[in-house]
Short mmCIF file of C-alpha atoms and ligand atoms in Angstrom, two decimals:
data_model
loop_
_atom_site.label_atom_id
_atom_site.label_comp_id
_atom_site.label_asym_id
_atom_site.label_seq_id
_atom_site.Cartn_x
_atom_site.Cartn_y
_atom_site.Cartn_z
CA UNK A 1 -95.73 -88.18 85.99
CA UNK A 2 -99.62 -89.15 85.59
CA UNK A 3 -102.11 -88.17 88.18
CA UNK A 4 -105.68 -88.90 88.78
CA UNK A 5 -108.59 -86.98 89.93
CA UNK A 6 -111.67 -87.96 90.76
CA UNK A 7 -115.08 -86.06 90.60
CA UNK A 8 -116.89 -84.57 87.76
CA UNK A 9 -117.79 -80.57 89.64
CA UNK A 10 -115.98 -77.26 88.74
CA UNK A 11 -113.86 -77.87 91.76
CA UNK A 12 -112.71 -80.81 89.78
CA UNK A 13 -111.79 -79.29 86.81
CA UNK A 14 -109.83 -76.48 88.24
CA UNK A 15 -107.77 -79.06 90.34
CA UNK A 16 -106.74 -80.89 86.89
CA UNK A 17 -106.38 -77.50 84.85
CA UNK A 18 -103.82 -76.42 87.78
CA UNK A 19 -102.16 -79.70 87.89
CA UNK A 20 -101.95 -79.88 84.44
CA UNK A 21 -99.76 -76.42 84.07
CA UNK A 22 -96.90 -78.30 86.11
CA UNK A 23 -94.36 -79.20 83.94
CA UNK A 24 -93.42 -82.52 85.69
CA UNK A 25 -97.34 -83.50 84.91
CA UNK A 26 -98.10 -85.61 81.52
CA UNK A 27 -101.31 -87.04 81.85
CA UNK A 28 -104.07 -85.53 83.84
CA UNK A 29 -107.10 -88.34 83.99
CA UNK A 30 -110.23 -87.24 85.73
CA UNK A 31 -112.64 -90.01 86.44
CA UNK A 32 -115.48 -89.23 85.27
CA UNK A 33 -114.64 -85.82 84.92
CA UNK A 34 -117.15 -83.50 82.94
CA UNK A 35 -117.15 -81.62 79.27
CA UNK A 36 -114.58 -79.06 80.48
CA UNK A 37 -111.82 -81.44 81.39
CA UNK A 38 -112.34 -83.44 78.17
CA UNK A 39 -111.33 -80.04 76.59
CA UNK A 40 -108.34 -79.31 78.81
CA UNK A 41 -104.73 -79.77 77.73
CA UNK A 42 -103.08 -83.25 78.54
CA UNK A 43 -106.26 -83.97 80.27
CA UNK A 44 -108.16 -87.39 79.90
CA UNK A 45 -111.84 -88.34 81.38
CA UNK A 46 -111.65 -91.75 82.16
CA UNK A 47 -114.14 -94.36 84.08
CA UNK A 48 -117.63 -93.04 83.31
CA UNK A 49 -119.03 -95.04 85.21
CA UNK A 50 -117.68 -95.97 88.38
CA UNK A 51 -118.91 -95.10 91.35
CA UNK A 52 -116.14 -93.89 94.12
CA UNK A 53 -118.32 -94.11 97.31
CA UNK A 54 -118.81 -97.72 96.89
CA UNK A 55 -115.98 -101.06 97.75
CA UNK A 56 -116.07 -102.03 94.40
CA UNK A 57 -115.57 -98.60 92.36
CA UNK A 58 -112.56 -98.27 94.71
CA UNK A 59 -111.45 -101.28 93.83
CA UNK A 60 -111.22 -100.60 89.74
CA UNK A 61 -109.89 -96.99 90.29
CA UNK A 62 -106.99 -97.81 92.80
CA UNK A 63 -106.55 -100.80 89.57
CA UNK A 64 -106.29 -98.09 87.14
CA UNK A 65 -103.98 -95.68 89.14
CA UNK A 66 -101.98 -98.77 89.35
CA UNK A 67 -102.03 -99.54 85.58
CA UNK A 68 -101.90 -95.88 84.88
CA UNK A 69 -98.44 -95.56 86.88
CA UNK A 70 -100.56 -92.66 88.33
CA UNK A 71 -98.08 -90.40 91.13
CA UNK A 72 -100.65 -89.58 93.05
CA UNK A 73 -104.50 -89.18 92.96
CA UNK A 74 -106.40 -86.35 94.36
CA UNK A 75 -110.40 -86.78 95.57
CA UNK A 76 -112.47 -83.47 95.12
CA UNK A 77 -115.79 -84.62 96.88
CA UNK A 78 -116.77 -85.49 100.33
CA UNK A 79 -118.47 -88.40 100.12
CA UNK A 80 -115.52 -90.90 98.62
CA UNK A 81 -113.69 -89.76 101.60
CA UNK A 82 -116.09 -90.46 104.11
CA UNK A 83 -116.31 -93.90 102.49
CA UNK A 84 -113.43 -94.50 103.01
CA UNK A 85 -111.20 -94.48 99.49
CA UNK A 86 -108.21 -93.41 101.10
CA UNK A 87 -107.60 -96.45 102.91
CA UNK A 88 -108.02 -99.04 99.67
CA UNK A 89 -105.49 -96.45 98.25
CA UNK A 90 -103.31 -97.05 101.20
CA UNK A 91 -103.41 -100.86 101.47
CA UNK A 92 -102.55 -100.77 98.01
CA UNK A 93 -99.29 -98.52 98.65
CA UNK A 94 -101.14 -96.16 96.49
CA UNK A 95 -100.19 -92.46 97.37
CA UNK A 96 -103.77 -90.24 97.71
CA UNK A 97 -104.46 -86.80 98.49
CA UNK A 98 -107.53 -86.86 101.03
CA UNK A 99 -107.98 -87.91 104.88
CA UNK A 100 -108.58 -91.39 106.32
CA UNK A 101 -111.91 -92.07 106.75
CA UNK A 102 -111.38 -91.30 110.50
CA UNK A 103 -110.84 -87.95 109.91
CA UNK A 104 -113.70 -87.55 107.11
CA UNK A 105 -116.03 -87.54 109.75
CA UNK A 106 -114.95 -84.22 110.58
CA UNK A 107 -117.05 -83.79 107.70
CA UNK A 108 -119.53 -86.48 108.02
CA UNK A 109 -120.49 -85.99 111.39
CA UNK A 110 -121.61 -82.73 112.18
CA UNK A 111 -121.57 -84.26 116.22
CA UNK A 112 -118.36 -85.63 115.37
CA UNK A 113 -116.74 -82.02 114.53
CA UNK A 114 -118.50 -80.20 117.29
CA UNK A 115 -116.95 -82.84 120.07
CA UNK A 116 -113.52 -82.62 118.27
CA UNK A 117 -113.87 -78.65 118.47
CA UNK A 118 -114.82 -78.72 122.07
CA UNK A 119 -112.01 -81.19 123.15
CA UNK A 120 -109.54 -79.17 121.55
CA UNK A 121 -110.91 -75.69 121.86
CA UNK A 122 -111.29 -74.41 118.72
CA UNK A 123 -113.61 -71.53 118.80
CA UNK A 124 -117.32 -72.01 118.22
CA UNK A 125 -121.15 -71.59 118.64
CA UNK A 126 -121.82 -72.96 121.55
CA UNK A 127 -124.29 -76.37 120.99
CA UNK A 128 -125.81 -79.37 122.24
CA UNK A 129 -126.16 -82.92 120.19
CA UNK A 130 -129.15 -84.93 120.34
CA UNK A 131 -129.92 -88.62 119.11
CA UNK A 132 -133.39 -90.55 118.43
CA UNK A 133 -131.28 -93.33 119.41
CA UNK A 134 -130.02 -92.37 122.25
CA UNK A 135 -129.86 -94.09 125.48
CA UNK A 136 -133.05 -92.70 126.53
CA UNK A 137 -134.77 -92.82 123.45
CA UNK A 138 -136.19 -89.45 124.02
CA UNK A 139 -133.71 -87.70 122.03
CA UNK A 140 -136.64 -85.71 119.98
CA UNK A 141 -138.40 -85.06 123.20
CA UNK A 142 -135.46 -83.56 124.44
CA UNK A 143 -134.62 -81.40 121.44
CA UNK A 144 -138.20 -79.94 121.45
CA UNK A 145 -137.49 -79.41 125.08
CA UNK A 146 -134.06 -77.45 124.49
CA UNK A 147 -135.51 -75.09 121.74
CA UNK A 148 -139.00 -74.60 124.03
CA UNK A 149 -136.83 -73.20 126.52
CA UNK A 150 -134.23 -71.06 123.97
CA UNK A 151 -137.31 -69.05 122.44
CA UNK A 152 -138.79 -68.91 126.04
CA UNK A 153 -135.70 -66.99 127.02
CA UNK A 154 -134.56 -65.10 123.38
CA UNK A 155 -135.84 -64.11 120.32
CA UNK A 156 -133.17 -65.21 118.90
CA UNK A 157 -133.26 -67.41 116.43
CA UNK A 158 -131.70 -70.79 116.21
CA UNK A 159 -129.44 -73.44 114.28
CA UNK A 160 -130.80 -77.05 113.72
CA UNK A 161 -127.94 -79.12 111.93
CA UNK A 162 -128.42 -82.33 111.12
CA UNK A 163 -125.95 -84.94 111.88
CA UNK A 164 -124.89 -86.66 108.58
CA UNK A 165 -123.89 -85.38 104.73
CA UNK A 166 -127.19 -84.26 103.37
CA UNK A 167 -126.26 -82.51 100.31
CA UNK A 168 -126.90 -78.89 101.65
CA UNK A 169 -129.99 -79.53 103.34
CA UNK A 170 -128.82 -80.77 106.46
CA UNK A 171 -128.96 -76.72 107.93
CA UNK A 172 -132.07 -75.01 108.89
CA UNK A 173 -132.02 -71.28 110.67
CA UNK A 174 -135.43 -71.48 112.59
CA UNK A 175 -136.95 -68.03 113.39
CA UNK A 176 -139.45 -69.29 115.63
CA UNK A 177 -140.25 -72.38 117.86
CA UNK A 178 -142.76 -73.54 115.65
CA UNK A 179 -140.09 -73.69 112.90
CA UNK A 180 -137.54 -75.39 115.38
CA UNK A 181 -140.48 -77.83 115.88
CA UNK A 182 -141.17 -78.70 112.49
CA UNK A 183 -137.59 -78.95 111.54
CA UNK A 184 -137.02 -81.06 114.06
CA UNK A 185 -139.96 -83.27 113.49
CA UNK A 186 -139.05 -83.76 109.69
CA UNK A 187 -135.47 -84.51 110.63
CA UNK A 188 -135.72 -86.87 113.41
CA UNK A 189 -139.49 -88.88 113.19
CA UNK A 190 -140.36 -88.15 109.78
CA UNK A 191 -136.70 -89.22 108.31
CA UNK A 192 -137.05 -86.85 105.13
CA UNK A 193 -133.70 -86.48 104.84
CA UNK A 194 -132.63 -89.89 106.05
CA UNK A 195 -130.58 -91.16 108.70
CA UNK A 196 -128.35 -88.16 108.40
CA UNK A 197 -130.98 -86.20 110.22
CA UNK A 198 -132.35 -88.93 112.55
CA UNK A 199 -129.42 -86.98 115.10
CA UNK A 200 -128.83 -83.43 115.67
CA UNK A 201 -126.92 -80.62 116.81
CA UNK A 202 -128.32 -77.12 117.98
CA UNK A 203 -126.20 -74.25 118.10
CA UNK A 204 -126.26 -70.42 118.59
CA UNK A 205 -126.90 -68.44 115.98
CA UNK A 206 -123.44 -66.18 115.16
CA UNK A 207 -123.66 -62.98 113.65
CA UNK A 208 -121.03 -61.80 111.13
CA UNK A 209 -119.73 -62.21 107.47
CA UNK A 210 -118.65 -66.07 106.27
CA UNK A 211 -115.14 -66.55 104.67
CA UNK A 212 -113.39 -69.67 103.88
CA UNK A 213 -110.13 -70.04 104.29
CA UNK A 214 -108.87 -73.49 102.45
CA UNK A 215 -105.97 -75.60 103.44
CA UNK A 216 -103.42 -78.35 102.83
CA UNK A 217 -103.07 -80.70 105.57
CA UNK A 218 -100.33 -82.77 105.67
CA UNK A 219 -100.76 -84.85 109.07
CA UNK A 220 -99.84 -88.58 110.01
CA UNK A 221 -98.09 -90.03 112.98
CA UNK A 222 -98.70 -87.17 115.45
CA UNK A 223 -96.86 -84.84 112.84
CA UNK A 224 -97.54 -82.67 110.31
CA UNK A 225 -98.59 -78.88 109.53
CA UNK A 226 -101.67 -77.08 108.30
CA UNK A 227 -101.23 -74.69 105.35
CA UNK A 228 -103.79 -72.40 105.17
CA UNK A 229 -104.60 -70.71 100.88
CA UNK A 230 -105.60 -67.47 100.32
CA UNK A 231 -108.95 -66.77 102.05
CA UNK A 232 -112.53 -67.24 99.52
CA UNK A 233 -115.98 -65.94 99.83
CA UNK A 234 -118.99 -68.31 98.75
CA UNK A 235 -122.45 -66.52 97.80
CA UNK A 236 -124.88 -68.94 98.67
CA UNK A 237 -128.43 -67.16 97.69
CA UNK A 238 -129.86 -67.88 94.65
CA UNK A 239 -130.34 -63.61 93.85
CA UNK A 240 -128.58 -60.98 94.60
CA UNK A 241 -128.26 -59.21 97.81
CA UNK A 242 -128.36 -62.51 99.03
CA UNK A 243 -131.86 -63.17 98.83
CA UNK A 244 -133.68 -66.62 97.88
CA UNK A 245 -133.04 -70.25 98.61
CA UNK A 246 -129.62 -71.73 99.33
CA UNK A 247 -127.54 -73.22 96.45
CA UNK A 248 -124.25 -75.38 96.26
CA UNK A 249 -122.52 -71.94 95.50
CA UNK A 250 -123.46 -68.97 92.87
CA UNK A 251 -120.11 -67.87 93.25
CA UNK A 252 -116.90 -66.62 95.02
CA UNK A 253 -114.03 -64.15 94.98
CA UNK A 254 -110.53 -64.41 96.55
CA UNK A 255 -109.23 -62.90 98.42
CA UNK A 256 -111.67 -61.82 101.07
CA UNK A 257 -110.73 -57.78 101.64
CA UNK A 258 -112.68 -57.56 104.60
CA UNK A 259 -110.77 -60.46 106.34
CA UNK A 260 -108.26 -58.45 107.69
CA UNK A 261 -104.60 -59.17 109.09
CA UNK A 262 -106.20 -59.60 112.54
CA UNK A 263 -108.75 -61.58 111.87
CA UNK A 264 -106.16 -64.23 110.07
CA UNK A 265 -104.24 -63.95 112.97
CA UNK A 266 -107.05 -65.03 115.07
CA UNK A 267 -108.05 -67.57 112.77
CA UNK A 268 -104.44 -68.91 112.90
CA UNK A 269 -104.88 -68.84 116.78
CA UNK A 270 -108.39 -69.63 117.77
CA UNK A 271 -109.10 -72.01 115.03
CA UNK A 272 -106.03 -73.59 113.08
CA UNK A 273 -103.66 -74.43 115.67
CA UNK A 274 -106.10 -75.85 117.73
CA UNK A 275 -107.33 -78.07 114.55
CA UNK A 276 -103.64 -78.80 114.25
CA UNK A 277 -103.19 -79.73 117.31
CA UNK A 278 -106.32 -82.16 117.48
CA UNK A 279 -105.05 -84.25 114.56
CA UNK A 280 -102.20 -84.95 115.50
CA UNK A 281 -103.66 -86.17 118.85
CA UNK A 282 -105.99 -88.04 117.46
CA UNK A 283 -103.00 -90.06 115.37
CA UNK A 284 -105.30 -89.43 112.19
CA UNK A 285 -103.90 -90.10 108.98
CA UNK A 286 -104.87 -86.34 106.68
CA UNK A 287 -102.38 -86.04 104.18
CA UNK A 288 -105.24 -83.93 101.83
CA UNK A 289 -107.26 -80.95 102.14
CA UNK A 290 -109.11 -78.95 104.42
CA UNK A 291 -112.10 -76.15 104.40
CA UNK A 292 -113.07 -73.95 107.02
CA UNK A 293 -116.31 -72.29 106.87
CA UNK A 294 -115.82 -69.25 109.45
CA UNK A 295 -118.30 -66.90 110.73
CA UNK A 296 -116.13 -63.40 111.37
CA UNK A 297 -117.28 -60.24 113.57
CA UNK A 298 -114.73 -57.24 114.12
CA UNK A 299 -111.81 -59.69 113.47
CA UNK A 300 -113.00 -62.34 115.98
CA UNK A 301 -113.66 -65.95 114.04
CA UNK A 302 -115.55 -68.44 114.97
CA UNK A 303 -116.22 -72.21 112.95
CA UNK A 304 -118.74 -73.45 111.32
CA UNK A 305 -118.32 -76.57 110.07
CA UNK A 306 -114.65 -78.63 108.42
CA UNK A 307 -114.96 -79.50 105.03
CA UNK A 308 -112.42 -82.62 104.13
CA UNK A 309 -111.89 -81.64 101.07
CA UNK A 310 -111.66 -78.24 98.68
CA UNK A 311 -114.31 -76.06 98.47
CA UNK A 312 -116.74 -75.62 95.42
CA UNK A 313 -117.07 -73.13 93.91
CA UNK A 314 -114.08 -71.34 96.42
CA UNK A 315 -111.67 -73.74 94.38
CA UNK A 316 -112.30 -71.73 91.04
CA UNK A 317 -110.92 -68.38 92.44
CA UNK A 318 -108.28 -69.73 94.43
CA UNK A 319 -106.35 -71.91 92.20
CA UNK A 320 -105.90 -69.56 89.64
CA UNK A 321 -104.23 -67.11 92.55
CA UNK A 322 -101.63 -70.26 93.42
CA UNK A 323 -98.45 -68.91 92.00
CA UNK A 324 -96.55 -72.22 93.30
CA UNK A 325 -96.51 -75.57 91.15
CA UNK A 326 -99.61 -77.15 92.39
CA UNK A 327 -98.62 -80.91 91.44
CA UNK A 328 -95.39 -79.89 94.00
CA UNK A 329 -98.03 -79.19 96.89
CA UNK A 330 -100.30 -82.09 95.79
CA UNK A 331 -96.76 -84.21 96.76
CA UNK A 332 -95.68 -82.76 99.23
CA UNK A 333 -99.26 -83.02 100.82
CA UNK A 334 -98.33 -86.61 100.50
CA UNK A 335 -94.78 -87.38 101.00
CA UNK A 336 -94.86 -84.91 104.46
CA UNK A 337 -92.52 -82.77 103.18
CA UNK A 338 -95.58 -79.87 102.98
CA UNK A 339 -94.73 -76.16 104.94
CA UNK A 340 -96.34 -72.94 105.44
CA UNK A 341 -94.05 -71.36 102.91
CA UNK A 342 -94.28 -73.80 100.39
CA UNK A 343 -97.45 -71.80 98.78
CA UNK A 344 -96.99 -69.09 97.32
CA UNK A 345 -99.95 -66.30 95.77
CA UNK A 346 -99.83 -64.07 93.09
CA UNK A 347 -100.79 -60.20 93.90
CA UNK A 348 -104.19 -59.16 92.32
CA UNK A 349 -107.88 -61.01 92.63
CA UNK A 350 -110.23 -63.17 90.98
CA UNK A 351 -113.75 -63.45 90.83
CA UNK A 352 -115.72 -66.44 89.60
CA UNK A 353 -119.31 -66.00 89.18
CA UNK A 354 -121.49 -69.33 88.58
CA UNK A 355 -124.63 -69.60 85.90
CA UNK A 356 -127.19 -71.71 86.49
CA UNK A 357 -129.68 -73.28 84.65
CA UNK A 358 -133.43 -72.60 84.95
CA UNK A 359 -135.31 -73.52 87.65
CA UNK A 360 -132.08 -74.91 89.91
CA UNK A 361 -131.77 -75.11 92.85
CA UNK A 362 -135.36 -76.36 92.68
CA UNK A 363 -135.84 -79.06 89.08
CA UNK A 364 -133.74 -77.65 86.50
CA UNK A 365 -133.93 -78.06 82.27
CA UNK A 366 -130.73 -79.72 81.20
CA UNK A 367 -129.54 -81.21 77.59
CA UNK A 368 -129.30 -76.90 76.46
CA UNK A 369 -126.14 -76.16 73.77
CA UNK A 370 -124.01 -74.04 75.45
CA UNK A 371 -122.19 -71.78 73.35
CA UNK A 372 -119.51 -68.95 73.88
CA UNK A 373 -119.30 -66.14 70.96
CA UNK A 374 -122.02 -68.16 69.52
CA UNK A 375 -119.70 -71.17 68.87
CA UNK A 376 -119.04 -74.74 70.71
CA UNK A 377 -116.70 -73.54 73.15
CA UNK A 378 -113.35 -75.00 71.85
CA UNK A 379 -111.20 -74.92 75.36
CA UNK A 380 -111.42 -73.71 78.74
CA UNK A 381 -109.57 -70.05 78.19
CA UNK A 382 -111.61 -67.44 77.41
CA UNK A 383 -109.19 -64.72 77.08
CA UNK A 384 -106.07 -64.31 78.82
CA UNK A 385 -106.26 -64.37 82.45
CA UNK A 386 -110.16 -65.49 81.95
CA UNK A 387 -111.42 -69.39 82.58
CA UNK A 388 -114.22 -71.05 81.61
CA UNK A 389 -114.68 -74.04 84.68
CA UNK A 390 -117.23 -76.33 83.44
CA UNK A 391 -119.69 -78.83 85.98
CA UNK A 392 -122.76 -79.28 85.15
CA UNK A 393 -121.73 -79.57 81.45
CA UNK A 394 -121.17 -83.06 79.40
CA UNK A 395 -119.62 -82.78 76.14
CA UNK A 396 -121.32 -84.82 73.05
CA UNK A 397 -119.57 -84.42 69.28
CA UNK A 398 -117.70 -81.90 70.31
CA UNK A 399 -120.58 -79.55 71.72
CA UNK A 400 -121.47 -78.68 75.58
CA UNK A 401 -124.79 -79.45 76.52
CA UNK A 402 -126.12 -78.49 80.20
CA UNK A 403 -126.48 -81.05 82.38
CA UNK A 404 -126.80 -79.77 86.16
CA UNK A 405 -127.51 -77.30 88.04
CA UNK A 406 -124.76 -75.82 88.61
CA UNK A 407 -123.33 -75.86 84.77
CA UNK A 408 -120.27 -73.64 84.42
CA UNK A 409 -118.21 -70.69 86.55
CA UNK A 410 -116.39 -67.89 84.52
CA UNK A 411 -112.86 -67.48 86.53
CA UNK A 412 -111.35 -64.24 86.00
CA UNK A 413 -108.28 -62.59 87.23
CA UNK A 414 -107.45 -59.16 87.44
CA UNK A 415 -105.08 -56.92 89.22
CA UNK A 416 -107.65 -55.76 92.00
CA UNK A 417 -111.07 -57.16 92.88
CA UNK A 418 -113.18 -54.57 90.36
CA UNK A 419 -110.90 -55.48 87.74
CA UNK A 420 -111.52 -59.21 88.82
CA UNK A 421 -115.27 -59.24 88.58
CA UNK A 422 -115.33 -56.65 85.43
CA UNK A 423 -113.55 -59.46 83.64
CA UNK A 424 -115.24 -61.58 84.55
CA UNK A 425 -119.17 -60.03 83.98
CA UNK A 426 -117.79 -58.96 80.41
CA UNK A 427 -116.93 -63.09 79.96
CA UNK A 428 -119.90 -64.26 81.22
CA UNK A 429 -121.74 -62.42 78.39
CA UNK A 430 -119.79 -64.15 75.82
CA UNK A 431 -121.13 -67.57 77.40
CA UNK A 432 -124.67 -68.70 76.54
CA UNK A 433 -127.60 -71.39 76.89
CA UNK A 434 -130.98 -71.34 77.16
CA UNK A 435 -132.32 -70.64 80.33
CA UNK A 436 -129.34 -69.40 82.15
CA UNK A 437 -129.27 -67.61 85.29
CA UNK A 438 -126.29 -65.96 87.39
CA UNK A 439 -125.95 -63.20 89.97
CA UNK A 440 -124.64 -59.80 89.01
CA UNK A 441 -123.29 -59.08 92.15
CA UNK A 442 -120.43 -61.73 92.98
CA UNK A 443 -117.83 -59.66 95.23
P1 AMP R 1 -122.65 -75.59 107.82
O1 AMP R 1 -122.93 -76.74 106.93
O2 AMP R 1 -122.49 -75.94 109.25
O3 AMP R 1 -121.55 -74.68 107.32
O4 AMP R 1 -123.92 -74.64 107.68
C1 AMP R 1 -124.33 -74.18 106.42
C2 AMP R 1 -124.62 -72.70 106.47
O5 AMP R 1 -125.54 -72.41 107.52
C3 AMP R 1 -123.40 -71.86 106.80
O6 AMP R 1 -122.64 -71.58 105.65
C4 AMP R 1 -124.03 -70.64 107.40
O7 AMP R 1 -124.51 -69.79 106.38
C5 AMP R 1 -125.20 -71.19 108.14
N1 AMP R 1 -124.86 -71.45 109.55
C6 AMP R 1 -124.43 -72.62 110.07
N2 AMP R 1 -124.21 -72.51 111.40
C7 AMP R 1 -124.52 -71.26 111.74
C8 AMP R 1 -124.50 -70.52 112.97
N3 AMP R 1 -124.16 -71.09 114.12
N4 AMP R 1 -124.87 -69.23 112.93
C9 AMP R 1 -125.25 -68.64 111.78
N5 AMP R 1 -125.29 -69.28 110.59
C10 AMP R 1 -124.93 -70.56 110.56
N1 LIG R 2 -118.79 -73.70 98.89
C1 LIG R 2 -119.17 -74.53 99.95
C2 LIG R 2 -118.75 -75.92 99.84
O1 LIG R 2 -117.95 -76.30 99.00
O2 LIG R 2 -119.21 -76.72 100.62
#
């Protein structure tokens, strides 16, 4: 069969390495994909230039899946999703791996989630949601009032979410009130991050370490099962020891040894049932996958926020774990025929540090030659059991050149998790281009 994926990340490529390996699979095509998947075996990047989140780049790649005979497509970013792709897929008979746009908002709407959580009690900070357009119209007035009174009460300090997809800005800790005020004011008068922050949500600050635990969802009609992967740990700091700004991900390791038996069994209880039983409920139609970013203390979890789709760069060191045929999952996802058991993991860890280029997350150079053992890289394996996942990376006469941030994560296996990031450390020096940064302390 053929298959489609769409998105041009890391995330991306691993999906259409992994799908790629399953011997029913012939053609992988990755719209636009990136340099990496142009490398990868019986991989294709196709569509350069179409843009998923809008009507009309919907329209010409649900026409190529059709003229492609394409089984099934699979959408790695949010934003497609919330635009709702999966329904011109559906009224097309077209069989895609993602959630309606109903249930994108999960994602979408940071208000959205929290009232879905609530109504269905799945464990989490406790919050409050406030508009500029609300009925009163004193939605900001109200919000300064809320946090006046927290830091009048706590020292504490306090989460200011903003409402919409704001490319990893929407989430500001504030220490103090006059932070909480300034936040607040950028967010909701000033509009600096657009109408995504013109409506927020507040929440207690949780303590604890973050895991994510990713998911196939396979839900329609009132019916259907969650099936959670191996859990994955994101470093989000720029340095080590988790110091500096925030970044789309500097890297991750699965699986998660601190995220013990209990607290998966409390996940499974306090969070994923619930979840479960809230989409069926809600007669959503997610048949794709899911992300939840936890917050765990002594094996109690709570949730952060649903992601609608995989993780990034989480994906990177959990696919390579997935011992079962992932094209089988990807169709099963769809066709409802998905269980628990149908996943299966390999024993043993990987960890998948992610290099930078200068300057990100702040401006960044780009157009660098990226080189591994001083040579165009010539495929995505770097030794056995060692991947190179390229994102930020475009491929031009057969060289890599950087061109985001975020360029490239080394994926490495091993049988524990200092094996695993050994492996991978002694990759990552193989790989080179000017001005690249990583942290030396991933897992
Ligand atoms: P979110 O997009 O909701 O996952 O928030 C982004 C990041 O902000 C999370 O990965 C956490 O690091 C942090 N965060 C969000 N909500 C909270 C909270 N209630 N308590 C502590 N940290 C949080
Ligand atoms: N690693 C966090 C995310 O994919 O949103």
């Amino acid at each position: 069969m053929n298959v489609l994926v769409i998105g041009s990340g890391g995330r991306e490529h691993a999906i259409a390495w992994k799908l790629a390996m399953s011997p029913t699979v012939d053609a992988v095509f990755v719209a636009p994909g990136n340099g990496g998947t142009a490398l990868e075996k019986k991989c294709e990047n196709v569509l350069a230039d179409v843009d998923p989140e809008t009507a009309s780049g919907q329209r010409i790649l649900a026409d190529f899946a059709e003229k492609a005979g394409v089984a099934f497509s699979v959408v790695g970013p949010e934003a497609p999703l919330a635009a709702g792709i999966v329904s011109v897929f559906h009224s097309r008979s077209l069989a895609i791996v993602g959630p309606d746009k109903r249930a994108a908002r999960l994602e979408a709407s940071k208000a959205f989630a929290k009232a879905f959580m609530a109504k269905y009690g799945v464990r989490a900070a406790a919050s409050r949601e406030f508009a500029v357009a609300s009925a009163s119209g004193s939605g900001f007035e109200d919000a300064l009032r809320y946090v006046k009174t927290h830091f009048s009460q706590t020292n504490q300090p306090i989460v200011i979410k903003a409402d919409g997809l704001a490319a990893g800005k929407g989430v500001v800790i504030a220490n103090y009130f006059t932070e909480a005020e300034a936040c607040l004011r950028s967010f909701m008068k000033d509009g600096v991050i657009g109408e995504a922050g013109r409506s927020v949500v507040i929440e207690d600050l949780l303590h604890g370490k973050e895991v994510s635990v990713l998911a196939a969802v396979s839900v329609q009609n009132g019916e259907g099962v969650i099936a959670p992967f191996i859990a994955a740990r994101d470093h989000k700091r720029r340095f080590d020891g988790d110091l500096g700004p925030n970044t789309g991900g500097m890297g991750a390791i699965a699986p998660v040894p601190d995220f013990t038996e209990a607290a998966q069994a409390d996940f499974h209880a306090s969070i994923l049932m619930p979840t479960l039983k809230g989409l069926k409920a809600e007669n959503v139609d997610y048949r794709g996958f899911m992300f939840f970013g936890l917050m765990t203390l002594e094996e109690r979890c709570h949730l952060l926020e649903y992601n609608v789709r995989l993780g990034d760069p989480e994906t990177q060191a959990v696919l390579p774990l997935l011992d079962s045929d992932f094209a089988d999952v990807c169709a099963a996802i769809v066709d409802r025929s998905l269980t628990e058991s149908r996943l299966a993991w390999k024993q043993g860890a990987v960890c998948a540090p992610v290099a930078v280029a200068d300057g990100y997350p702040g401006p960044y150079r780009k157009g660098d030659p990226v080189m591994v053992n001083g040579a165009a890289p010539n495929g995505g394996e770097l030794s056995p059991g060692v991947k190179l996942f390229a994102a930020g990376v475009r491929m031009q006469d057969g060289n890599f050149f950087t061109s985001g941030g975020r360029t490239l994560a080394v994926s490495a296996y091993g049988v524990d998790a200092e094996s695993a990031r050994n492996e991978a450390y002694r990759a990552l020096e193989t790989v080179r281009f000017d001005g690249m940064g990583f942290r030396k302390d991933i897992g």
